[in-house]
Amino acid sequence: MNRYEKEQRKKRARLLAGLNSDQIEFFETVEELRDRLYRFESKFHVTMFPEEYDYMYDDSVDAKARKRGENPMQESYQKKSTNAAKKWA
C-alpha cells in the first residue's frame, strides 16, 4: 500500500466516523454509483471521441509524422471524424 492509498483510507475513516450502519451503507452505495458513473463516462468518451486517443496507438513512423505536422490518419477517417464532429456541434 502506498502513501496515497493510506491517506485515502484515513480520509474515508474520518468521513465514516460517527455514522450509524444505515448511513455507512448509504455512503458506500453512493460511492459505488459514483464509481460506475465515472467508468461509464470514460467508456462513453472513448466511444464518442476516438480521435483523441489515436496518438496512444501510434507506431514510431506515425509519431514522427505527427511531429512534422503531418496527420498520419487516412483521408477517409479524417472526413468521417469531421462529419461526426459537425453532427454533434
Coordinates of N, CA, C and O in Angstrom, one line a residue:
M1 N 0.9 -1.2 0.0 CA 0.0 0.0 0.0 C 0.9 1.2 0.0 O 1.8 1.4 0.8
N2 N 0.6 2.2 -0.9 CA 1.4 3.4 -1.0 C 0.8 4.5 -0.1 O -0.2 4.3 0.5
R3 N 1.5 5.6 -0.1 CA 1.1 6.7 0.7 C -0.3 7.3 0.4 O -1.1 7.6 1.2
Y4 N -0.5 7.4 -0.9 CA -1.8 7.9 -1.4 C -3.0 7.0 -0.9 O -4.0 7.5 -0.4
E5 N -2.8 5.7 -1.0 CA -3.9 4.8 -0.5 C -4.1 4.9 1.0 O -5.2 4.9 1.5
K6 N -3.0 5.1 1.7 CA -3.1 5.3 3.2 C -3.9 6.5 3.5 O -4.7 6.5 4.4
E7 N -3.5 7.6 2.8 CA -4.2 8.9 3.0 C -5.7 8.8 2.7 O -6.6 9.3 3.3
Q8 N -6.0 8.1 1.6 CA -7.4 7.9 1.2 C -8.2 7.1 2.2 O -9.3 7.4 2.5
R9 N -7.5 6.1 2.8 CA -8.2 5.3 3.8 C -8.4 6.1 5.1 O -9.5 6.0 5.7
K10 N -7.5 6.9 5.5 CA -7.6 7.8 6.6 C -8.8 8.8 6.4 O -9.6 9.0 7.3
K11 N -8.8 9.4 5.2 CA -9.9 10.3 4.8 C -11.3 9.7 4.9 O -12.2 10.2 5.5
R12 N -11.3 8.4 4.4 CA -12.6 7.7 4.4 C -13.0 7.4 5.8 O -14.2 7.5 6.2
A13 N -12.1 7.0 6.7 CA -12.3 6.7 8.1 C -12.9 7.9 8.8 O -13.8 7.8 9.6
R14 N -12.3 9.1 8.5 CA -12.8 10.3 9.1 C -14.2 10.6 8.7 O -15.0 11.1 9.5
L15 N -14.5 10.4 7.4 CA -15.9 10.6 6.9 C -16.9 9.7 7.6 O -18.0 10.1 7.8
L16 N -16.5 8.4 7.8 CA -17.4 7.5 8.3 C -17.5 7.5 9.9 O -18.4 6.9 10.4
A17 N -16.6 8.2 10.5 CA -16.6 8.2 12.0 C -17.9 8.9 12.4 O -18.4 9.9 12.0
G18 N -18.6 8.2 13.4 CA -19.8 8.7 13.9 C -21.1 8.4 13.2 O -22.1 8.8 13.6
L19 N -21.0 7.7 12.1 CA -22.2 7.4 11.3 C -22.7 6.0 11.8 O -21.9 5.1 12.2
N20 N -24.0 5.8 11.7 CA -24.5 4.5 12.1 C -24.5 3.6 10.8 O -24.1 4.0 9.7
S21 N -24.9 2.4 11.0 CA -24.7 1.4 9.9 C -25.5 1.7 8.7 O -25.1 1.5 7.6
D22 N -26.7 2.3 8.9 CA -27.5 2.7 7.7 C -26.9 3.8 6.9 O -26.9 3.8 5.7
Q23 N -26.3 4.7 7.6 CA -25.7 5.8 7.0 C -24.4 5.4 6.2 O -24.1 5.8 5.1
I24 N -23.7 4.4 6.8 CA -22.5 3.9 6.2 C -22.9 3.1 4.9 O -22.2 3.2 3.9
E25 N -23.9 2.3 5.0 CA -24.4 1.6 3.9 C -24.8 2.5 2.8 O -24.5 2.3 1.6
F26 N -25.5 3.6 3.1 CA -25.9 4.6 2.1 C -24.7 5.2 1.5 O -24.6 5.4 0.2
F27 N -23.7 5.6 2.3 CA -22.5 6.2 1.8 C -21.7 5.3 0.8 O -21.3 5.7 -0.2
E28 N -21.6 4.0 1.2 CA -21.0 3.0 0.3 C -21.7 2.8 -1.0 O -21.1 2.7 -2.1
T29 N -23.1 2.9 -1.0 CA -23.9 2.7 -2.2 C -23.6 3.9 -3.1 O -23.5 3.8 -4.3
V30 N -23.6 5.1 -2.5 CA -23.3 6.3 -3.3 C -21.9 6.3 -3.9 O -21.8 6.6 -5.1
E31 N -21.0 5.8 -3.2 CA -19.6 5.7 -3.7 C -19.6 4.7 -4.9 O -18.9 4.9 -5.9
E32 N -20.3 3.6 -4.7 CA -20.3 2.6 -5.8 C -21.0 3.2 -7.1 O -20.5 3.0 -8.2
L33 N -22.1 3.9 -6.9 CA -22.7 4.5 -8.0 C -21.8 5.5 -8.7 O -21.8 5.7 -9.9
R34 N -21.1 6.3 -7.9 CA -20.2 7.3 -8.4 C -19.1 6.6 -9.2 O -18.8 7.1 -10.3
D35 N -18.6 5.5 -8.8 CA -17.6 4.8 -9.5 C -18.1 4.2 -10.8 O -17.4 4.3 -11.9
R36 N -19.3 3.7 -10.8 CA -19.9 3.2 -12.0 C -20.1 4.3 -13.0 O -19.9 4.1 -14.2
L37 N -20.6 5.4 -12.6 CA -20.8 6.6 -13.4 C -19.5 7.0 -14.1 O -19.5 7.3 -15.3
Y38 N -18.5 7.1 -13.3 CA -17.2 7.5 -13.8 C -16.7 6.5 -14.9 O -16.2 6.9 -15.9
R39 N -16.8 5.2 -14.6 CA -16.4 4.2 -15.6 C -17.2 4.4 -16.9 O -16.7 4.3 -18.0
F40 N -18.5 4.6 -16.7 CA -19.4 4.8 -17.9 C -19.0 6.0 -18.7 O -18.9 6.0 -19.9
E41 N -18.7 7.1 -18.0 CA -18.3 8.3 -18.6 C -17.0 8.2 -19.4 O -16.9 8.7 -20.5
S42 N -16.1 7.4 -18.8 CA -14.8 7.2 -19.5 C -15.0 6.4 -20.8 O -14.5 6.7 -21.9
K43 N -15.8 5.3 -20.7 CA -16.1 4.5 -21.9 C -16.9 5.3 -22.9 O -16.6 5.1 -24.1
F44 N -17.8 6.1 -22.5 CA -18.6 6.9 -23.4 C -17.7 7.9 -24.2 O -17.8 8.0 -25.4
H45 N -16.8 8.5 -23.4 CA -15.9 9.5 -24.1 C -15.0 8.8 -25.1 O -14.8 9.3 -26.2
V46 N -14.5 7.6 -24.8 CA -13.6 6.9 -25.7 C -14.4 6.5 -27.0 O -14.0 6.6 -28.1
T47 N -15.7 6.1 -26.8 CA -16.5 5.7 -27.9 C -16.9 6.9 -28.8 O -16.9 6.8 -30.0
M48 N -17.2 8.1 -28.2 CA -17.7 9.2 -28.9 C -16.5 10.0 -29.6 O -16.7 10.6 -30.6
F49 N -15.4 10.0 -28.9 CA -14.2 10.8 -29.4 C -13.0 9.9 -29.5 O -12.0 10.2 -28.9
P50 N -13.0 8.9 -30.4 CA -11.8 8.0 -30.5 C -10.6 8.8 -31.1 O -9.5 8.4 -30.8
E51 N -10.8 9.9 -31.8 CA -9.7 10.6 -32.3 C -8.8 11.2 -31.3 O -7.6 11.4 -31.5
E52 N -9.3 11.4 -30.1 CA -8.5 11.9 -29.0 C -7.5 10.9 -28.4 O -6.6 11.3 -27.7
Y53 N -7.7 9.7 -28.8 CA -6.9 8.6 -28.2 C -6.0 8.0 -29.3 O -5.3 7.0 -29.1
D54 N -6.1 8.5 -30.5 CA -5.3 7.9 -31.6 C -3.8 7.9 -31.4 O -3.1 7.0 -31.8
Y55 N -3.3 9.0 -30.8 CA -1.9 9.1 -30.6 C -1.3 8.0 -29.7 O -0.2 7.7 -29.8
M56 N -2.2 7.4 -28.9 CA -1.7 6.3 -28.0 C -1.4 5.1 -28.8 O -0.6 4.3 -28.3
Y57 N -1.9 4.9 -29.9 CA -1.7 3.7 -30.7 C -0.7 4.0 -31.9 O -0.5 3.2 -32.7
D58 N 0.0 5.1 -31.9 CA 0.9 5.5 -32.9 C 2.2 4.6 -32.8 O 2.7 4.3 -31.7
D59 N 2.6 4.1 -34.0 CA 3.9 3.5 -34.0 C 5.0 4.6 -34.2 O 4.6 5.8 -34.3
S60 N 6.2 4.2 -34.3 CA 7.2 5.3 -34.4 C 7.1 6.1 -35.7 O 7.4 7.3 -35.7
V61 N 6.7 5.5 -36.8 CA 6.5 6.2 -38.0 C 5.4 7.3 -37.9 O 5.6 8.4 -38.3
D62 N 4.3 6.9 -37.3 CA 3.2 7.8 -37.1 C 3.6 9.0 -36.2 O 3.2 10.1 -36.4
A63 N 4.3 8.6 -35.1 CA 4.7 9.6 -34.1 C 5.6 10.7 -34.8 O 5.5 11.9 -34.6
K64 N 6.5 10.2 -35.7 CA 7.4 11.1 -36.4 C 6.6 12.0 -37.3 O 6.9 13.2 -37.5
A65 N 5.6 11.4 -38.0 CA 4.8 12.2 -38.9 C 4.1 13.3 -38.2 O 4.0 14.4 -38.6
R66 N 3.5 13.0 -37.0 CA 2.8 14.0 -36.2 C 3.7 15.1 -35.8 O 3.4 16.3 -35.8
K67 N 5.0 14.8 -35.4 CA 6.0 15.8 -35.0 C 6.3 16.7 -36.2 O 6.5 17.9 -36.0
R68 N 6.2 16.2 -37.4 CA 6.5 17.1 -38.6 C 5.2 17.9 -39.0 O 5.2 18.6 -39.9
G69 N 4.1 17.6 -38.3 CA 2.9 18.4 -38.6 C 2.0 17.7 -39.5 O 1.0 18.2 -40.0
E70 N 2.3 16.4 -39.9 CA 1.5 15.7 -40.8 C 0.5 14.8 -40.0 O 0.8 14.4 -38.9
N71 N -0.6 14.6 -40.6 CA -1.6 13.8 -40.0 C -1.6 12.3 -40.6 O -1.8 12.2 -41.7
P72 N -1.2 11.4 -39.8 CA -1.0 10.0 -40.3 C -2.3 9.2 -40.6 O -2.3 8.2 -41.1
M73 N -3.4 9.8 -40.2 CA -4.7 9.1 -40.4 C -5.1 9.2 -41.9 O -4.8 10.2 -42.6
Q74 N -5.8 8.2 -42.3 CA -6.3 8.2 -43.7 C -7.3 9.3 -43.9 O -8.0 9.7 -43.0
E75 N -7.4 9.7 -45.1 CA -8.3 10.8 -45.5 C -9.7 10.4 -45.2 O -10.5 11.2 -44.7
S76 N -10.1 9.2 -45.5 CA -11.5 8.7 -45.2 C -11.8 8.8 -43.7 O -12.9 9.3 -43.4
Y77 N -10.9 8.5 -42.9 CA -11.1 8.6 -41.4 C -11.2 10.0 -41.0 O -12.0 10.4 -40.1
Q78 N -10.4 10.9 -41.6 CA -10.4 12.3 -41.2 C -11.8 12.9 -41.6 O -12.4 13.7 -40.8
K79 N -12.3 12.6 -42.8 CA -13.6 13.1 -43.2 C -14.7 12.5 -42.3 O -15.6 13.3 -41.9
K80 N -14.6 11.2 -41.9 CA -15.6 10.6 -41.1 C -15.6 11.3 -39.7 O -16.7 11.7 -39.2
S81 N -14.5 11.6 -39.2 CA -14.3 12.3 -37.9 C -14.9 13.7 -37.9 O -15.6 14.2 -37.0
T82 N -14.6 14.4 -39.0 CA -15.0 15.8 -39.2 C -16.5 15.8 -39.3 O -17.2 16.7 -38.7
N83 N -17.1 14.9 -40.1 CA -18.6 14.8 -40.2 C -19.3 14.5 -38.9 O -20.3 15.1 -38.6
A84 N -18.7 13.6 -38.1 CA -19.2 13.3 -36.8 C -19.2 14.5 -35.9 O -20.1 14.8 -35.2
A85 N -18.1 15.2 -35.9 CA -18.0 16.4 -35.1 C -19.0 17.5 -35.5 O -19.6 18.1 -34.6
K86 N -19.2 17.7 -36.8 CA -20.2 18.6 -37.2 C -21.6 18.2 -36.8 O -22.5 19.0 -36.4
K87 N -21.9 16.9 -36.8 CA -23.2 16.4 -36.5 C -23.5 16.7 -35.0 O -24.6 17.0 -34.7
W88 N -22.5 16.6 -34.1 CA -22.7 16.8 -32.7 C -22.6 18.3 -32.3 O -22.9 18.6 -31.1
A89 N -22.1 19.1 -33.2 CA -21.9 20.5 -32.8 C -23.2 21.3 -32.8 O -24.2 21.0 -33.2

